[in-house]
XYZ file of C-alpha atoms in Angstrom:
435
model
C -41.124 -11.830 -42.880
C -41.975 -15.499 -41.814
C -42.926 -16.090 -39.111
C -40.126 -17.081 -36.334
C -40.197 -20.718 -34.083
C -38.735 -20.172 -30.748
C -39.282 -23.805 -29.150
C -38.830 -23.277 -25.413
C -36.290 -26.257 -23.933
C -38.562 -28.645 -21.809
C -36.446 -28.115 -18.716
C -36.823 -24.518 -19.043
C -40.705 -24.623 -17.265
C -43.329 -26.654 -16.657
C -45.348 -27.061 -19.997
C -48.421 -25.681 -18.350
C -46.810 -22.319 -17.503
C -45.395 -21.507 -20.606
C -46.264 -21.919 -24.378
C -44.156 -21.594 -27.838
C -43.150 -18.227 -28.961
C -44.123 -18.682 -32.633
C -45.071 -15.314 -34.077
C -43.101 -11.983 -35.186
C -45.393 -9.275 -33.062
C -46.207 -9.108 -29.355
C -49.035 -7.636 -27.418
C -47.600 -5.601 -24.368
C -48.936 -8.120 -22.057
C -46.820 -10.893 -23.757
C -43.955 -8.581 -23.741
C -44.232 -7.205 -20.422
C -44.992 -11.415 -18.972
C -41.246 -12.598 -21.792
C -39.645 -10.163 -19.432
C -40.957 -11.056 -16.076
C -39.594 -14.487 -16.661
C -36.399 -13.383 -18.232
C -35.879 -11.595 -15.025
C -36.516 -14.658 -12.719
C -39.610 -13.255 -11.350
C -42.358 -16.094 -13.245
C -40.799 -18.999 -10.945
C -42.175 -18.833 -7.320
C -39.638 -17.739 -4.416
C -38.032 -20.702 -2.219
C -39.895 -21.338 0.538
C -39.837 -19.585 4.124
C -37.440 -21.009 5.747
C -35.501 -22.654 2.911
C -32.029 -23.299 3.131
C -30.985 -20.453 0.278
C -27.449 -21.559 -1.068
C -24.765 -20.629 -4.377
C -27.293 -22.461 -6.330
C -29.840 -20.249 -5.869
C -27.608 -16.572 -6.400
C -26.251 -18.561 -9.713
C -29.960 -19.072 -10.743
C -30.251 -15.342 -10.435
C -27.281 -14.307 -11.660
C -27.923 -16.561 -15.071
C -31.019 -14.921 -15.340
C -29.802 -11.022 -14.768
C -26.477 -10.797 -15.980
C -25.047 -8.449 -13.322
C -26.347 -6.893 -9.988
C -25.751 -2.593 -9.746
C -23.837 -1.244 -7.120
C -24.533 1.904 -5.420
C -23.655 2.834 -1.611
C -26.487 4.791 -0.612
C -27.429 2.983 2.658
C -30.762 4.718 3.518
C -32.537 1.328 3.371
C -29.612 -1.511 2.496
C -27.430 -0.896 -0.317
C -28.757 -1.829 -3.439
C -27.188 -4.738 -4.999
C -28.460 -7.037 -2.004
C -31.985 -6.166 -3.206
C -32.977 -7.530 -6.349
C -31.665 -11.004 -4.554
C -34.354 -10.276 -2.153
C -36.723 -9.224 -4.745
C -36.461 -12.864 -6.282
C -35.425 -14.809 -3.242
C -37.089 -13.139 -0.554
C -35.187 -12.809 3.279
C -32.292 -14.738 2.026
C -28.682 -14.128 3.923
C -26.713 -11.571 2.868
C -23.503 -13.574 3.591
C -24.250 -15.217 0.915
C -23.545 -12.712 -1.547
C -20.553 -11.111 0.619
C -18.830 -14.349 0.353
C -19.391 -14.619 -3.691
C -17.173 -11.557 -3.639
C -15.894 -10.128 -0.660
C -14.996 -11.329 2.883
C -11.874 -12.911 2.572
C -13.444 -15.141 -0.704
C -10.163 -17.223 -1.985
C -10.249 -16.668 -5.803
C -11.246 -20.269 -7.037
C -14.159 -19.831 -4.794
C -15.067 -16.388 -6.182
C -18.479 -16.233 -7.814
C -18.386 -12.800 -9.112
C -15.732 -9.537 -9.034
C -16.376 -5.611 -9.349
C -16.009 -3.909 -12.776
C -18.033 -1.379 -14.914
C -20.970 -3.077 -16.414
C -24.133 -1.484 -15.982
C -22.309 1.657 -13.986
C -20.654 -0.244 -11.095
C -21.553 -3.559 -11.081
C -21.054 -7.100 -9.635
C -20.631 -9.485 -12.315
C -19.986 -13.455 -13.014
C -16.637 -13.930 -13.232
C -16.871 -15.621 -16.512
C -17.688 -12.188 -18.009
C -13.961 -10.577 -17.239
C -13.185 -11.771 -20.172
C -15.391 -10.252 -22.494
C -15.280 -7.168 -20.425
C -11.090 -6.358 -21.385
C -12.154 -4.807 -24.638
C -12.876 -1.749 -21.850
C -10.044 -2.208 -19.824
C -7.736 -1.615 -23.028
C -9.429 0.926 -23.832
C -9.896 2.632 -20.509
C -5.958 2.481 -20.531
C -5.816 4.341 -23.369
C -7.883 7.166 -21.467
C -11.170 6.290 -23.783
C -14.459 5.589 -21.891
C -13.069 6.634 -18.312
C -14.310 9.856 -16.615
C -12.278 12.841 -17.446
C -10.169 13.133 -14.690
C -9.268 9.447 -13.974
C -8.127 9.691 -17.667
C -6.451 12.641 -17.037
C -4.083 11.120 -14.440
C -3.805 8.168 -16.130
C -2.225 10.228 -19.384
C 0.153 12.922 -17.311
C 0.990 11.330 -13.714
C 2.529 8.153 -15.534
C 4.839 8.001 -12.543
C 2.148 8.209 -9.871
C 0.168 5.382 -11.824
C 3.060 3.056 -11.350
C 3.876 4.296 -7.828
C 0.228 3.092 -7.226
C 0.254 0.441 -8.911
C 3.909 -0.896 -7.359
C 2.169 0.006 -3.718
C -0.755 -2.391 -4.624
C 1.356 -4.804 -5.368
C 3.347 -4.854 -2.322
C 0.754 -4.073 -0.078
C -2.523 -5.456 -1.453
C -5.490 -5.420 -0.771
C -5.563 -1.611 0.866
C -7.681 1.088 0.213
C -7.113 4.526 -0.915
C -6.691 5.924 2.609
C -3.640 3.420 2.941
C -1.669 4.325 -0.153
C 2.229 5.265 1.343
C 3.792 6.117 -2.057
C 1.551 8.885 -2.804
C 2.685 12.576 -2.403
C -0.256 14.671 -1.624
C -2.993 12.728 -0.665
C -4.972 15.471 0.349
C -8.657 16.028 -1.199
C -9.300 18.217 -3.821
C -12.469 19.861 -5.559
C -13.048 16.655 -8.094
C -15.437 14.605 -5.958
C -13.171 15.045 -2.616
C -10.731 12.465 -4.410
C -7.112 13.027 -4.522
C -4.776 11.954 -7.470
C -4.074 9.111 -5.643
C -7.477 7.437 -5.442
C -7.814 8.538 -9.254
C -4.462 6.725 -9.763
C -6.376 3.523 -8.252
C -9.549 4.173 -10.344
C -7.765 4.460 -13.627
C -5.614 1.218 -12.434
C -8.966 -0.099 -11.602
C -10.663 0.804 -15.522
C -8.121 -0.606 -17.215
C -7.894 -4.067 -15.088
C -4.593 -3.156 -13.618
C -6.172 -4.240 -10.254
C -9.639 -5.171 -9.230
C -11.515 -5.545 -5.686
C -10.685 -7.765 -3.514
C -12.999 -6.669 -0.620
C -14.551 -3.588 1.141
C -14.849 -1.917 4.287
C -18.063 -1.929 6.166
C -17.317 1.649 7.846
C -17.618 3.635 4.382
C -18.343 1.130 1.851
C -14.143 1.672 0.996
C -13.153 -0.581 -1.990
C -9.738 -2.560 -0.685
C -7.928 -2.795 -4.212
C -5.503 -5.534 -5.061
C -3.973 -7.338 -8.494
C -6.421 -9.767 -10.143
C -4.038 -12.598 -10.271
C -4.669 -12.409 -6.127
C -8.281 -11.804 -6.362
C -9.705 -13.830 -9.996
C -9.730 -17.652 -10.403
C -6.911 -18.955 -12.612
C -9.347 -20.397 -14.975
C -10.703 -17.302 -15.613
C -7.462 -15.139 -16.215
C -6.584 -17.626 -18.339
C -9.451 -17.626 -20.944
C -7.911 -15.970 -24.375
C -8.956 -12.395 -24.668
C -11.433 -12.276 -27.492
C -12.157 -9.715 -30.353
C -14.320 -6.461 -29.111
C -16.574 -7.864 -31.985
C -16.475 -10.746 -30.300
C -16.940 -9.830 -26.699
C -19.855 -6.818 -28.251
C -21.890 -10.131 -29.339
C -21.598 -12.452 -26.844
C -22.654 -9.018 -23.959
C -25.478 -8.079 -25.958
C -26.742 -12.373 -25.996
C -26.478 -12.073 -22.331
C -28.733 -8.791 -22.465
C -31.216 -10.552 -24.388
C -31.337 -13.223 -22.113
C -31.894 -11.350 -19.160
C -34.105 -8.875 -21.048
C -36.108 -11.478 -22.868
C -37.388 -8.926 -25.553
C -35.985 -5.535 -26.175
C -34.985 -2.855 -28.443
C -31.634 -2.197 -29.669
C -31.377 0.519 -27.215
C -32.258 -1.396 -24.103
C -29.406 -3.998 -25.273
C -27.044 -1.946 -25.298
C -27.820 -0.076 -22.576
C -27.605 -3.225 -20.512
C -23.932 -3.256 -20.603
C -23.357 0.317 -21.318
C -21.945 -0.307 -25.157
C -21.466 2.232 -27.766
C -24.552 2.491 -30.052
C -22.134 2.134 -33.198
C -20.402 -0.451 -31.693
C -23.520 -2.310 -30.794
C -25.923 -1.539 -33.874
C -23.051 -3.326 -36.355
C -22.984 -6.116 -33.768
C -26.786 -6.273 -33.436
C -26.956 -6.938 -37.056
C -24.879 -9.553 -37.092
C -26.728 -11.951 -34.514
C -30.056 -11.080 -36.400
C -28.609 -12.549 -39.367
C -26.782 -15.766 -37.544
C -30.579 -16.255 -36.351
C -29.054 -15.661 -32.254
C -31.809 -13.334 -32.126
C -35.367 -12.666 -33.928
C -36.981 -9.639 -35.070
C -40.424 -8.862 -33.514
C -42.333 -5.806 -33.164
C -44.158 -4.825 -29.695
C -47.725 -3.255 -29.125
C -47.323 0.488 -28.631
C -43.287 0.645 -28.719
C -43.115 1.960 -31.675
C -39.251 0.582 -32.447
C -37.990 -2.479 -33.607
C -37.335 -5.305 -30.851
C -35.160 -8.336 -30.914
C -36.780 -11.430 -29.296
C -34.071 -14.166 -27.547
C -34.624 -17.715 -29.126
C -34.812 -19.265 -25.762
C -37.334 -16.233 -24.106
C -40.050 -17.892 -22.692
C -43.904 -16.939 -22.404
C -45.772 -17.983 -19.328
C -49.756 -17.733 -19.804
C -49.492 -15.724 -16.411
C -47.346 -14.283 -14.168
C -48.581 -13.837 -10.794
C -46.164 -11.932 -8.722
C -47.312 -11.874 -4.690
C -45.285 -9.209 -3.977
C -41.644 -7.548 -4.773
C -40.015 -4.378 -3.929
C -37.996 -3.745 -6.306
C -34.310 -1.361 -5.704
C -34.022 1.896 -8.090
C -31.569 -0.105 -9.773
C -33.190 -3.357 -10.045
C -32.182 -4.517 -13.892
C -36.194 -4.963 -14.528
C -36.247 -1.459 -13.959
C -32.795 0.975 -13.960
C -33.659 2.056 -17.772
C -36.623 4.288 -17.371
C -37.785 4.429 -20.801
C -37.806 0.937 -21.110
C -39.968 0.549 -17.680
C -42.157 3.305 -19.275
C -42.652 0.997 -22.335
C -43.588 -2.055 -20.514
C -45.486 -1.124 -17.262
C -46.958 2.259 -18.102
C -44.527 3.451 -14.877
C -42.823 6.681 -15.138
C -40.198 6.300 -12.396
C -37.842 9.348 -11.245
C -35.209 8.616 -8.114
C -35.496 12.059 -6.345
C -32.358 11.134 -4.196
C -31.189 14.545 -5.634
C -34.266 16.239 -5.695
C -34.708 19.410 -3.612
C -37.060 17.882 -0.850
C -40.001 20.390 -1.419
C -39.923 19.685 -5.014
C -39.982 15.854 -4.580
C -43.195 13.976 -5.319
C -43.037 10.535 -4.362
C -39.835 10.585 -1.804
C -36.192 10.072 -1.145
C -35.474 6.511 -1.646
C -38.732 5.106 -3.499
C -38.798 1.445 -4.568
C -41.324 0.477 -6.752
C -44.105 -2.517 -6.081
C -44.843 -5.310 -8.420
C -47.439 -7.132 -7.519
C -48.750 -9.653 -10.247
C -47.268 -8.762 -13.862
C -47.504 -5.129 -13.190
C -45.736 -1.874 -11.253
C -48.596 -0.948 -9.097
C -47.220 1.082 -6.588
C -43.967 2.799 -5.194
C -43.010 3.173 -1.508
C -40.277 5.693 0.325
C -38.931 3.531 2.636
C -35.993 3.902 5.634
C -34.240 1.829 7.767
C -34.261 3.238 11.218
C -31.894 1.143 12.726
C -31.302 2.978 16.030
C -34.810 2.373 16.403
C -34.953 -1.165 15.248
C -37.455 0.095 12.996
C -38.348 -0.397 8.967
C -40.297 3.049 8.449
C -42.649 3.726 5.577
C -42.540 7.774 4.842
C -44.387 7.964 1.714
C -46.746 5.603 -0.188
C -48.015 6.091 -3.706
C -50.370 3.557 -5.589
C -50.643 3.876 -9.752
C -53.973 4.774 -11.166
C -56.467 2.344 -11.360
C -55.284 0.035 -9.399
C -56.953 -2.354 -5.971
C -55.614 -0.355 -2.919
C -56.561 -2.652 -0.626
C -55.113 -5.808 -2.410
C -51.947 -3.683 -3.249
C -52.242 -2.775 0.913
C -52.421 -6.369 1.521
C -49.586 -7.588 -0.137
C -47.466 -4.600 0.229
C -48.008 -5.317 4.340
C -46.866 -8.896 3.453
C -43.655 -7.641 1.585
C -43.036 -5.222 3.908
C -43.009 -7.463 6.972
C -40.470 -9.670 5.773
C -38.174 -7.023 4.486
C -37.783 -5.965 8.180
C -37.054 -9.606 8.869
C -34.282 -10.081 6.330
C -33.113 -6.722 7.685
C -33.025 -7.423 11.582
C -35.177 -5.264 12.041
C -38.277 -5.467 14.590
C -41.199 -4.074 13.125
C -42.896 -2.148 10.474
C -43.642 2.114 11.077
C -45.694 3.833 9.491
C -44.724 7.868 8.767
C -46.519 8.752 6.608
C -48.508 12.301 6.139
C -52.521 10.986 5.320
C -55.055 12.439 3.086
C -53.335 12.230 -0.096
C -53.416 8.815 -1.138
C -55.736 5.545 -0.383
C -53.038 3.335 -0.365
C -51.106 5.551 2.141
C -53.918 6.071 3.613
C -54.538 2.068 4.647
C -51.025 1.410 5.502
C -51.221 4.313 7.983
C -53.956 2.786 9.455
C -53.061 -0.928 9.347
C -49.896 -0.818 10.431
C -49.009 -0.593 14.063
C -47.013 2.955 15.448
């Protein structure tokens, strides 16, 4: 194989910082430093105090595609932190009113839909995203019993739909043309709210907003919700749409194997090896191989390679994109990472809501964290540092990081609760930080 020229763009990075990709194998330091800085996290955060703007989410979003959603609230819910992971305390009406509260559709930034799981994405990617909503109304890709409903209560789809469309935006709770709304066994939801989420798969009707009190999606039609501009882009080819999800993968992902591309937009693996092939060949992306991975990776023509990357602290959610495919974070970081949300509590080992620490161009510790808000308090229950690692730098920083997560989270301090003897870093942070 020759050997590939990736020139990195001039305006990409400060010459000093970065340095021509120009050979077909990577050391896992040069992979794990190509995905740092695909991820946003090589560039310094603004500085304290900065006025933090659209321009800076749309720098993030370019570089990460898509933010997960989940609704656990233990600490904040999760797609507000990997903003905070890159940005530090910035406000979180900033990304409310990219998508929800009230946001008028041409001033809509991004819109719900199943990416990565549930996701908030750009709203330039609907359209490459209705290959799934045709299919989803076709009952393929949707979770059994939303596809159920969708292929023998025809006439409660359209009674759901027709309620939407008088009544939009509402919530499930709100639905009048529904006969039995009560619960059943199926994840407490009734055929009506499984009406709304097949509706909802195949791009019948999107988000508009959601509730505060219960996290409660308010559904309404995308032509209400979705700039014009957007709706009106031509629907391309699944090929077509399969290419251009797996370049935006790439880009966020920097280097990766066919698996972690795919994975990054949940596509089929035939779908996406065929596909995968095809920008290989049009020279979109570059075969490399990576130390220790033992698979084939695909470099992005534009990746860049800083000489360093010196991280001074990030906490990082459980479904941060650097991190929400575990066998890739195994690969690059030497981090085996479980979320024991679901874990019997006796048989957990690191805690209930554990975000891992990166602190220079590696995962060097994970913490169980807790907003205790009736006590104004951030509380640390658990801290675990990896092997081999400086405690007290990791302390240091992780005190730093800490601090001004309770800041960005009103909160008015930092507690530790945290059982000692078992580890050094838990151990210091017991110690250091006030009770």
């Amino acid at each position: 194989m020759d050997d590939p020229q990736v020139v990195i763009p001039a305006a990409a990075a400060p010459a000093s910082r970065t340095r021509r990709i120009t050979k077909d194998s990577l050391s896992l330091a040069e992979a794990r430093r190509i995905a740092l800085a695909a991820q946003g996290f090589a560039e310094p955060r603004p500085e304290a105090g900065a006025r933090l703007d659209r321009r800076h989410l749309g720098a993030v979003l370019r570089r990460v595609g898509l933010f997960q959603i989940d609704s656990v609230n233990v600490l904040v819910r999760s797609h507000y932190l990997p903003l905070f992971a890159r940005l530090g305390a910035y406000p979180a009406a900033l990304l409310d009113g990219a998508v929800w509260n009230g946001c008028r559709p041409r001033n809509r930034a991004l819109f719900e839909y199943w990416g990565h799981e549930a996701s908030l994405l750009p709203v330039e990617l609907q359209p490459l995203l209705r290959w799934r909503m045709q299919r989803a109304e076709a009952g393929i890709g949707t979770w059994r019993e939303v596809a159920r409903v969708g292929r023998e209560r025809r006439d409660l789809v359209e009674a759901v739909f027709a309620d939407v469309a008088e009544r939009g935006p509402i919530g499930a709770s709100e639905l009048t043309a529904v006969e039995g709304r009560g619960r059943s066994a199926w994840w407490g939801w009734s055929d009506g709210k499984r009406a709304l989420e097949y509706l909802f798969w195949a791009g019948r009707i999107t988000t508009a907003g959601r509730r505060q009190a219960g996290f409660e999606r308010l559904y309404d039609l995308p032509e209400r919700v979705l700039p014009e501009t957007v709706l009106a882009v031509p629907t391309p080819s699944e090929e077509e749409a399969h290419r251009a999800l797996l370049l935006v993968a790439a880009r966020a992902l920097g280097v990766a194997t066919e698996s972690d591309l795919r994975d990054y937009f949940r596509l089929d693996a035939a779908d996406a090896r065929v596909r995968l092939a095809e920008l290989v060949e049009a020279g979109e992306l570059i075969p490399v191989s990576v130390e220790g991975w033992g698979k084939p990776a695909y470099l992005d023509p534009a990746a860049r390679l800083p000489r360093r990357v010196e991280v001074p602290g990030a906490l990082l959610s459980p479904f941060d994109s650097l991190v929400w495919e575990r066998p890739r974070t195994e690969r690059l970081f030497g981090f085996r990472y479980r979320l024991e949300i679901y874990t019997p509590a006796e048989k957990r080992q690191h805690g209930y809501y554990v975000l891992p620490f990166l602190l220079g161009d590696r995962l060097v510790a994970r913490v169980d964290l807790k907003a205790d808000r009736s006590a104004k308090a951030l509380a640390v229950h658990a801290a675990h540092a990896e092997p081999g690692i400086d405690a007290a730098a990791t302390a240091e920083a992780l005190q730093r990081e800490l601090a001004t997560m309770a800041l960005w989270l009103g909160l008015e301090r930092v507690v530790p609760r945290i059982a000692s003897g078992h580890d050094r870093l838990a151990d210091m942070l017991a110690s250091s930080l006030p009770r």
